[in-house]
PDB file of C-alpha atoms in Angstrom:
ATOM      1  CA  ASP M 163       0.000   0.000   0.000  1.00  0.00           C
ATOM      2  CA  ALA M 164       1.702   3.161  -1.215  1.00  0.00           C
ATOM      3  CA  GLY M 165       1.882   6.075   1.142  1.00  0.00           C
ATOM      4  CA  VAL M 166       1.722   9.691   0.079  1.00  0.00           C
ATOM      5  CA  THR M 167       3.626  10.336  -3.124  1.00  0.00           C
ATOM      6  CA  GLN M 168       4.921  13.755  -4.085  1.00  0.00           C
ATOM      7  CA  SER M 169       6.543  14.926  -7.301  1.00  0.00           C
ATOM      8  CA  PRO M 170       8.997  16.212  -8.175  1.00  0.00           C
ATOM      9  CA  THR M 171      11.390  15.647  -5.275  1.00  0.00           C
ATOM     10  CA  HIS M 172      13.520  18.670  -6.117  1.00  0.00           C
ATOM     11  CA  LEU M 173      12.878  21.747  -8.215  1.00  0.00           C
ATOM     12  CA  ILE M 174      14.794  24.907  -9.057  1.00  0.00           C
ATOM     13  CA  LYS M 175      12.895  27.929 -10.351  1.00  0.00           C
ATOM     14  CA  THR M 176      13.678  31.550 -11.098  1.00  0.00           C
ATOM     15  CA  ARG M 177      12.016  34.480  -9.359  1.00  0.00           C
ATOM     16  CA  GLY M 178       8.764  35.438 -11.025  1.00  0.00           C
ATOM     17  CA  GLN M 179       8.140  32.011 -12.475  1.00  0.00           C
ATOM     18  CA  GLN M 180       5.248  29.717 -11.660  1.00  0.00           C
ATOM     19  CA  VAL M 181       5.484  26.204 -10.224  1.00  0.00           C
ATOM     20  CA  THR M 182       3.139  23.235  -9.818  1.00  0.00           C
ATOM     21  CA  LEU M 183       3.721  20.552  -7.218  1.00  0.00           C
ATOM     22  CA  ARG M 184       1.827  17.287  -7.196  1.00  0.00           C
ATOM     23  CA  CYS M 185       0.595  14.914  -4.529  1.00  0.00           C
ATOM     24  CA  SER M 186      -1.056  11.510  -4.583  1.00  0.00           C
ATOM     25  CA  PRO M 187      -2.648  10.674  -1.237  1.00  0.00           C
ATOM     26  CA  LYS M 188      -2.422   7.372   0.548  1.00  0.00           C
ATOM     27  CA  SER M 189      -4.893   4.805  -0.714  1.00  0.00           C
ATOM     28  CA  GLY M 190      -8.225   5.292   1.041  1.00  0.00           C
ATOM     29  CA  HIS M 191      -7.547   8.901   1.990  1.00  0.00           C
ATOM     30  CA  ASP M 192      -9.752  11.656   0.607  1.00  0.00           C
ATOM     31  CA  THR M 193      -8.378  14.753   2.326  1.00  0.00           C
ATOM     32  CA  VAL M 194      -5.153  16.477   1.378  1.00  0.00           C
ATOM     33  CA  SER M 195      -3.345  19.249   3.213  1.00  0.00           C
ATOM     34  CA  TRP M 196      -0.324  21.200   2.069  1.00  0.00           C
ATOM     35  CA  TYR M 197       2.403  22.575   4.324  1.00  0.00           C
ATOM     36  CA  GLN M 198       5.417  24.798   3.756  1.00  0.00           C
ATOM     37  CA  GLN M 199       8.512  24.070   5.812  1.00  0.00           C
ATOM     38  CA  ALA M 200      11.193  26.705   5.621  1.00  0.00           C
ATOM     39  CA  LEU M 201      14.707  25.710   6.584  1.00  0.00           C
ATOM     40  CA  GLY M 202      15.014  25.236  10.339  1.00  0.00           C
ATOM     41  CA  GLN M 203      11.321  25.762  11.011  1.00  0.00           C
ATOM     42  CA  GLY M 204       8.235  23.673  11.610  1.00  0.00           C
ATOM     43  CA  PRO M 205       5.716  23.102   8.827  1.00  0.00           C
ATOM     44  CA  GLN M 206       3.196  25.884   8.256  1.00  0.00           C
ATOM     45  CA  PHE M 207      -0.301  25.067   7.053  1.00  0.00           C
ATOM     46  CA  ILE M 208      -1.113  26.369   3.563  1.00  0.00           C
ATOM     47  CA  PHE M 209      -4.531  24.883   2.822  1.00  0.00           C
ATOM     48  CA  GLN M 210      -6.603  21.729   2.836  1.00  0.00           C
ATOM     49  CA  TYR M 211      -8.701  20.119   0.123  1.00  0.00           C
ATOM     50  CA  TYR M 212     -11.679  17.850   0.548  1.00  0.00           C
ATOM     51  CA  GLU M 213     -14.218  16.845  -2.075  1.00  0.00           C
ATOM     52  CA  GLU M 214     -12.317  18.938  -4.627  1.00  0.00           C
ATOM     53  CA  GLU M 215     -12.812  22.133  -2.662  1.00  0.00           C
ATOM     54  CA  GLU M 216     -10.511  24.234  -0.518  1.00  0.00           C
ATOM     55  CA  ARG M 217     -11.872  23.864   3.006  1.00  0.00           C
ATOM     56  CA  GLN M 218      -9.522  26.076   4.916  1.00  0.00           C
ATOM     57  CA  ARG M 219      -6.551  28.248   4.260  1.00  0.00           C
ATOM     58  CA  GLY M 220      -3.612  29.298   6.343  1.00  0.00           C
ATOM     59  CA  ASN M 221      -1.901  32.665   6.288  1.00  0.00           C
ATOM     60  CA  PHE M 222      -0.570  32.483   2.749  1.00  0.00           C
ATOM     61  CA  PRO M 223      -1.137  34.952  -0.120  1.00  0.00           C
ATOM     62  CA  ASP M 224      -3.324  34.283  -3.128  1.00  0.00           C
ATOM     63  CA  ARG M 225      -0.198  33.439  -5.117  1.00  0.00           C
ATOM     64  CA  PHE M 226      -0.607  30.036  -3.514  1.00  0.00           C
ATOM     65  CA  SER M 227      -3.477  28.088  -5.016  1.00  0.00           C
ATOM     66  CA  GLY M 228      -4.440  24.492  -5.319  1.00  0.00           C
ATOM     67  CA  HIS M 229      -6.668  21.915  -6.809  1.00  0.00           C
ATOM     68  CA  GLN M 230      -7.980  18.491  -5.934  1.00  0.00           C
ATOM     69  CA  PHE M 231      -9.011  15.997  -8.578  1.00  0.00           C
ATOM     70  CA  PRO M 232     -11.786  13.385  -8.458  1.00  0.00           C
ATOM     71  CA  ASN M 233      -9.204  10.701  -7.638  1.00  0.00           C
ATOM     72  CA  TYR M 234      -8.246  12.801  -4.562  1.00  0.00           C
ATOM     73  CA  SER M 235      -4.806  13.728  -5.897  1.00  0.00           C
ATOM     74  CA  SER M 236      -3.876  17.360  -5.491  1.00  0.00           C
ATOM     75  CA  GLU M 237      -1.742  20.116  -6.934  1.00  0.00           C
ATOM     76  CA  LEU M 238      -0.172  23.133  -5.302  1.00  0.00           C
ATOM     77  CA  ASN M 239       0.482  26.090  -7.586  1.00  0.00           C
ATOM     78  CA  VAL M 240       2.631  29.061  -6.705  1.00  0.00           C
ATOM     79  CA  ASN M 241       2.708  32.088  -8.976  1.00  0.00           C
ATOM     80  CA  ALA M 242       5.206  34.945  -9.160  1.00  0.00           C
ATOM     81  CA  LEU M 243       7.795  33.061  -7.140  1.00  0.00           C
ATOM     82  CA  LEU M 244       9.817  34.933  -4.542  1.00  0.00           C
ATOM     83  CA  LEU M 245      13.128  33.957  -3.009  1.00  0.00           C
ATOM     84  CA  GLY M 246      11.266  33.467   0.259  1.00  0.00           C
ATOM     85  CA  ASP M 247       9.173  30.709  -1.285  1.00  0.00           C
ATOM     86  CA  SER M 248      12.194  28.436  -1.160  1.00  0.00           C
ATOM     87  CA  ALA M 249      11.200  25.624   1.185  1.00  0.00           C
ATOM     88  CA  LEU M 250      10.231  22.005   1.556  1.00  0.00           C
ATOM     89  CA  TYR M 251       6.597  21.587   0.564  1.00  0.00           C
ATOM     90  CA  LEU M 252       4.873  18.727   2.300  1.00  0.00           C
ATOM     91  CA  CYS M 253       1.653  17.032   1.366  1.00  0.00           C
ATOM     92  CA  ALA M 254      -0.335  15.163   3.985  1.00  0.00           C
ATOM     93  CA  SER M 255      -3.390  13.008   3.551  1.00  0.00           C
ATOM     94  CA  THR M 256      -6.010  11.522   5.809  1.00  0.00           C
ATOM     95  CA  ASP M 257      -9.384   9.873   5.801  1.00  0.00           C
ATOM     96  CA  GLY M 258     -11.722  12.800   6.365  1.00  0.00           C
ATOM     97  CA  ALA M 259     -13.960  10.731   8.583  1.00  0.00           C
ATOM     98  CA  VAL M 260     -11.304   9.523  11.029  1.00  0.00           C
ATOM     99  CA  GLY M 261      -8.313  11.724  10.286  1.00  0.00           C
ATOM    100  CA  PRO M 262      -8.720  13.924  13.328  1.00  0.00           C
ATOM    101  CA  PHE M 263      -8.159  10.953  15.562  1.00  0.00           C
ATOM    102  CA  TYR M 264      -5.319   9.306  13.708  1.00  0.00           C
ATOM    103  CA  GLY M 265      -3.272  12.178  12.372  1.00  0.00           C
ATOM    104  CA  TYR M 266      -2.007  12.553   8.878  1.00  0.00           C
ATOM    105  CA  THR M 267       0.303  10.586   6.608  1.00  0.00           C
ATOM    106  CA  PHE M 268       3.010  12.797   5.145  1.00  0.00           C
ATOM    107  CA  GLY M 269       4.904  12.547   1.913  1.00  0.00           C
ATOM    108  CA  SER M 270       8.646  13.101   1.715  1.00  0.00           C
ATOM    109  CA  GLY M 271       8.119  16.540   0.235  1.00  0.00           C
ATOM    110  CA  THR M 272       9.238  18.621  -2.706  1.00  0.00           C
ATOM    111  CA  ARG M 273      12.301  20.784  -2.145  1.00  0.00           C
ATOM    112  CA  LEU M 274      11.728  24.051  -4.041  1.00  0.00           C
ATOM    113  CA  THR M 275      14.638  26.408  -4.545  1.00  0.00           C
ATOM    114  CA  VAL M 276      13.969  29.850  -6.021  1.00  0.00           C
ATOM    115  CA  VAL M 277      16.995  31.642  -7.465  1.00  0.00           C
TER     116      VAL M 277
ATOM    117  CA  ALA N 156      -6.790  29.147  19.934  1.00  0.00           C
ATOM    118  CA  GLN N 157      -4.841  25.935  20.038  1.00  0.00           C
ATOM    119  CA  SER N 158      -1.057  26.029  19.875  1.00  0.00           C
ATOM    120  CA  VAL N 159       2.028  24.171  21.046  1.00  0.00           C
ATOM    121  CA  THR N 160       5.369  25.412  22.328  1.00  0.00           C
ATOM    122  CA  GLN N 161       8.450  23.248  22.210  1.00  0.00           C
ATOM    123  CA  LEU N 162      10.658  24.416  25.016  1.00  0.00           C
ATOM    124  CA  ASP N 163      14.012  23.335  23.583  1.00  0.00           C
ATOM    125  CA  SER N 164      15.238  23.988  20.073  1.00  0.00           C
ATOM    126  CA  HIS N 165      18.115  21.538  20.506  1.00  0.00           C
ATOM    127  CA  VAL N 166      18.661  18.593  22.852  1.00  0.00           C
ATOM    128  CA  SER N 167      21.879  16.579  22.975  1.00  0.00           C
ATOM    129  CA  VAL N 168      22.173  13.223  24.761  1.00  0.00           C
ATOM    130  CA  SER N 169      24.617  10.360  24.843  1.00  0.00           C
ATOM    131  CA  GLU N 170      23.687   7.007  23.385  1.00  0.00           C
ATOM    132  CA  GLY N 171      22.019   4.835  26.009  1.00  0.00           C
ATOM    133  CA  THR N 172      20.851   7.756  28.168  1.00  0.00           C
ATOM    134  CA  PRO N 173      17.231   8.943  28.543  1.00  0.00           C
ATOM    135  CA  VAL N 174      15.612  11.380  26.140  1.00  0.00           C
ATOM    136  CA  LEU N 175      13.221  14.149  27.200  1.00  0.00           C
ATOM    137  CA  LEU N 176      11.711  16.504  24.614  1.00  0.00           C
ATOM    138  CA  ARG N 177       9.372  19.054  26.135  1.00  0.00           C
ATOM    139  CA  CYS N 178       6.107  20.372  24.737  1.00  0.00           C
ATOM    140  CA  ASN N 179       3.481  22.603  26.303  1.00  0.00           C
ATOM    141  CA  TYR N 180       0.107  23.134  24.699  1.00  0.00           C
ATOM    142  CA  SER N 181      -2.551  25.793  24.784  1.00  0.00           C
ATOM    143  CA  SER N 182      -6.123  24.785  24.144  1.00  0.00           C
ATOM    144  CA  SER N 183      -9.561  25.803  25.289  1.00  0.00           C
ATOM    145  CA  TYR N 184     -10.765  22.285  24.700  1.00  0.00           C
ATOM    146  CA  SER N 185      -9.443  18.824  25.409  1.00  0.00           C
ATOM    147  CA  PRO N 186      -6.783  18.658  22.718  1.00  0.00           C
ATOM    148  CA  SER N 187      -5.593  15.988  20.351  1.00  0.00           C
ATOM    149  CA  LEU N 188      -1.814  15.983  20.416  1.00  0.00           C
ATOM    150  CA  PHE N 189       0.786  14.273  18.289  1.00  0.00           C
ATOM    151  CA  TRP N 190       4.526  13.829  18.068  1.00  0.00           C
ATOM    152  CA  TYR N 191       6.115  13.526  14.633  1.00  0.00           C
ATOM    153  CA  VAL N 192       9.732  12.790  13.757  1.00  0.00           C
ATOM    154  CA  GLN N 193      11.568  14.036  10.679  1.00  0.00           C
ATOM    155  CA  HIS N 194      14.855  12.505   9.644  1.00  0.00           C
ATOM    156  CA  PRO N 195      17.118  14.555   7.352  1.00  0.00           C
ATOM    157  CA  ASN N 196      15.653  15.007   3.879  1.00  0.00           C
ATOM    158  CA  LYS N 197      12.694  12.849   4.767  1.00  0.00           C
ATOM    159  CA  GLY N 198       9.000  13.422   5.362  1.00  0.00           C
ATOM    160  CA  LEU N 199       7.292  13.373   8.728  1.00  0.00           C
ATOM    161  CA  GLN N 200       6.535  10.128  10.525  1.00  0.00           C
ATOM    162  CA  LEU N 201       3.924   9.826  13.264  1.00  0.00           C
ATOM    163  CA  LEU N 202       5.481   8.668  16.546  1.00  0.00           C
ATOM    164  CA  LEU N 203       2.419   8.695  18.751  1.00  0.00           C
ATOM    165  CA  LYS N 204      -0.880  10.437  19.391  1.00  0.00           C
ATOM    166  CA  TYR N 205      -3.071  11.424  22.327  1.00  0.00           C
ATOM    167  CA  THR N 206      -6.799  11.609  21.684  1.00  0.00           C
ATOM    168  CA  SER N 207      -8.334  11.750  25.192  1.00  0.00           C
ATOM    169  CA  ALA N 208      -7.930   8.065  26.004  1.00  0.00           C
ATOM    170  CA  ALA N 209      -5.069   6.889  28.234  1.00  0.00           C
ATOM    171  CA  THR N 210      -2.865   9.756  29.390  1.00  0.00           C
ATOM    172  CA  LEU N 211       0.316   7.715  28.936  1.00  0.00           C
ATOM    173  CA  VAL N 212       0.716   7.066  25.247  1.00  0.00           C
ATOM    174  CA  LYS N 213       3.170   4.573  23.822  1.00  0.00           C
ATOM    175  CA  GLY N 214       4.502   5.052  20.321  1.00  0.00           C
ATOM    176  CA  ILE N 215       6.924   3.496  17.922  1.00  0.00           C
ATOM    177  CA  ASN N 216      10.641   2.947  18.487  1.00  0.00           C
ATOM    178  CA  GLY N 217      10.299   2.937  22.272  1.00  0.00           C
ATOM    179  CA  PHE N 218       9.006   6.495  22.588  1.00  0.00           C
ATOM    180  CA  GLU N 219       6.181   7.474  24.893  1.00  0.00           C
ATOM    181  CA  ALA N 220       4.499  10.664  26.029  1.00  0.00           C
ATOM    182  CA  GLU N 221       2.356  11.605  28.984  1.00  0.00           C
ATOM    183  CA  PHE N 222      -0.528  14.041  28.757  1.00  0.00           C
ATOM    184  CA  LYS N 223      -0.670  16.185  31.894  1.00  0.00           C
ATOM    185  CA  LYS N 224      -3.655  18.489  31.889  1.00  0.00           C
ATOM    186  CA  SER N 225      -2.663  20.248  35.101  1.00  0.00           C
ATOM    187  CA  GLU N 226       0.677  21.194  33.557  1.00  0.00           C
ATOM    188  CA  THR N 227      -0.633  21.575  29.975  1.00  0.00           C
ATOM    189  CA  SER N 228       2.275  19.421  28.886  1.00  0.00           C
ATOM    190  CA  PHE N 229       2.850  16.530  26.505  1.00  0.00           C
ATOM    191  CA  HIS N 230       6.532  15.679  26.880  1.00  0.00           C
ATOM    192  CA  LEU N 231       8.143  12.973  24.764  1.00  0.00           C
ATOM    193  CA  THR N 232      10.458  10.485  26.459  1.00  0.00           C
ATOM    194  CA  LYS N 233      12.545   7.439  25.696  1.00  0.00           C
ATOM    195  CA  PRO N 234      14.474   5.442  28.310  1.00  0.00           C
ATOM    196  CA  SER N 235      17.571   4.857  26.217  1.00  0.00           C
ATOM    197  CA  ALA N 236      18.645   6.873  23.180  1.00  0.00           C
ATOM    198  CA  HIS N 237      19.901   5.190  20.050  1.00  0.00           C
ATOM    199  CA  MET N 238      22.033   6.775  17.366  1.00  0.00           C
ATOM    200  CA  SER N 239      19.175   6.350  14.902  1.00  0.00           C
ATOM    201  CA  ASP N 240      16.982   8.623  17.053  1.00  0.00           C
ATOM    202  CA  ALA N 241      18.915  11.670  15.898  1.00  0.00           C
ATOM    203  CA  ALA N 242      16.329  13.741  14.031  1.00  0.00           C
ATOM    204  CA  GLU N 243      13.962  16.706  14.298  1.00  0.00           C
ATOM    205  CA  TYR N 244      10.913  16.179  16.492  1.00  0.00           C
ATOM    206  CA  PHE N 245       7.681  18.130  16.221  1.00  0.00           C
ATOM    207  CA  CYS N 246       4.891  18.433  18.747  1.00  0.00           C
ATOM    208  CA  VAL N 247       1.569  19.012  17.004  1.00  0.00           C
ATOM    209  CA  VAL N 248      -1.933  19.991  18.138  1.00  0.00           C
ATOM    210  CA  ARG N 249      -5.085  19.365  16.191  1.00  0.00           C
ATOM    211  CA  ILE N 250      -7.086  22.490  15.592  1.00  0.00           C
ATOM    212  CA  LEU N 251     -10.719  22.172  16.576  1.00  0.00           C
ATOM    213  CA  ASN N 252     -12.478  23.502  13.547  1.00  0.00           C
ATOM    214  CA  ASN N 253     -14.443  21.939  10.771  1.00  0.00           C
ATOM    215  CA  ASN N 254     -11.275  20.898   9.032  1.00  0.00           C
ATOM    216  CA  ASN N 255      -9.281  19.531  11.930  1.00  0.00           C
ATOM    217  CA  ASP N 256      -6.013  21.032  10.768  1.00  0.00           C
ATOM    218  CA  MET N 257      -2.831  20.636  12.691  1.00  0.00           C
ATOM    219  CA  ARG N 258      -0.456  23.241  14.073  1.00  0.00           C
ATOM    220  CA  PHE N 259       3.191  22.370  14.484  1.00  0.00           C
ATOM    221  CA  GLY N 260       5.640  23.488  17.101  1.00  0.00           C
ATOM    222  CA  ALA N 261       8.959  24.933  15.996  1.00  0.00           C
ATOM    223  CA  GLY N 262      10.688  21.592  16.437  1.00  0.00           C
ATOM    224  CA  THR N 263      13.430  20.149  18.640  1.00  0.00           C
ATOM    225  CA  ARG N 264      16.598  18.834  17.078  1.00  0.00           C
ATOM    226  CA  LEU N 265      17.831  15.753  18.906  1.00  0.00           C
ATOM    227  CA  THR N 266      21.518  14.945  18.685  1.00  0.00           C
ATOM    228  CA  VAL N 267      22.779  11.589  19.974  1.00  0.00           C
ATOM    229  CA  LYS N 268      26.471  11.341  20.834  1.00  0.00           C
ATOM    230  CA  PRO N 269      28.315   8.004  20.745  1.00  0.00           C
TER     231      PRO N 269
END
């Protein structure tokens, strides 16, 4: 049973460009959350998707957007990249019905470097 | 609002000695609390969780944590450190809203000396 799969593992972009990160949740999970982890810090919540809709959003600008597909996979899009967007982006999935009680399963992340 | 504070940014122990990683929480409700571990260049792995059942929670790899409401603490312990325990540890609280998001502490880096 595959866990959470994220692609790509590493990415280098130039300031001002746009990037799309992808996430396939663990089998049986229907809820996907995205986190940004800057170097030396804890993960910060970006947003969560359930039933193809954004349910809640953290304190991130509109440059950060996402999408969830019918198969529950998800994308994170970041427009007009800034140097400060360089971070490890983590995807986490859970079963929406029981997730609160069992936590989330995390992927290994996508390391984004903006130059 | 729910939040967690990890009291130590870095803890260093010798192999075979006990580990104590401290976490205090703030919550208006009975919280759900978690400890996650992150090895270098890896994702986050759930160590253990507290969800209002037994206050002493046992996790993987010999770790355990005790929920103490009177002290608003959820410290992570292990009787004997192993070299493979060297990693970043995060205390996490579940946010009580419709989406049940999680808020992470700043993390504690555990170093294990031979």
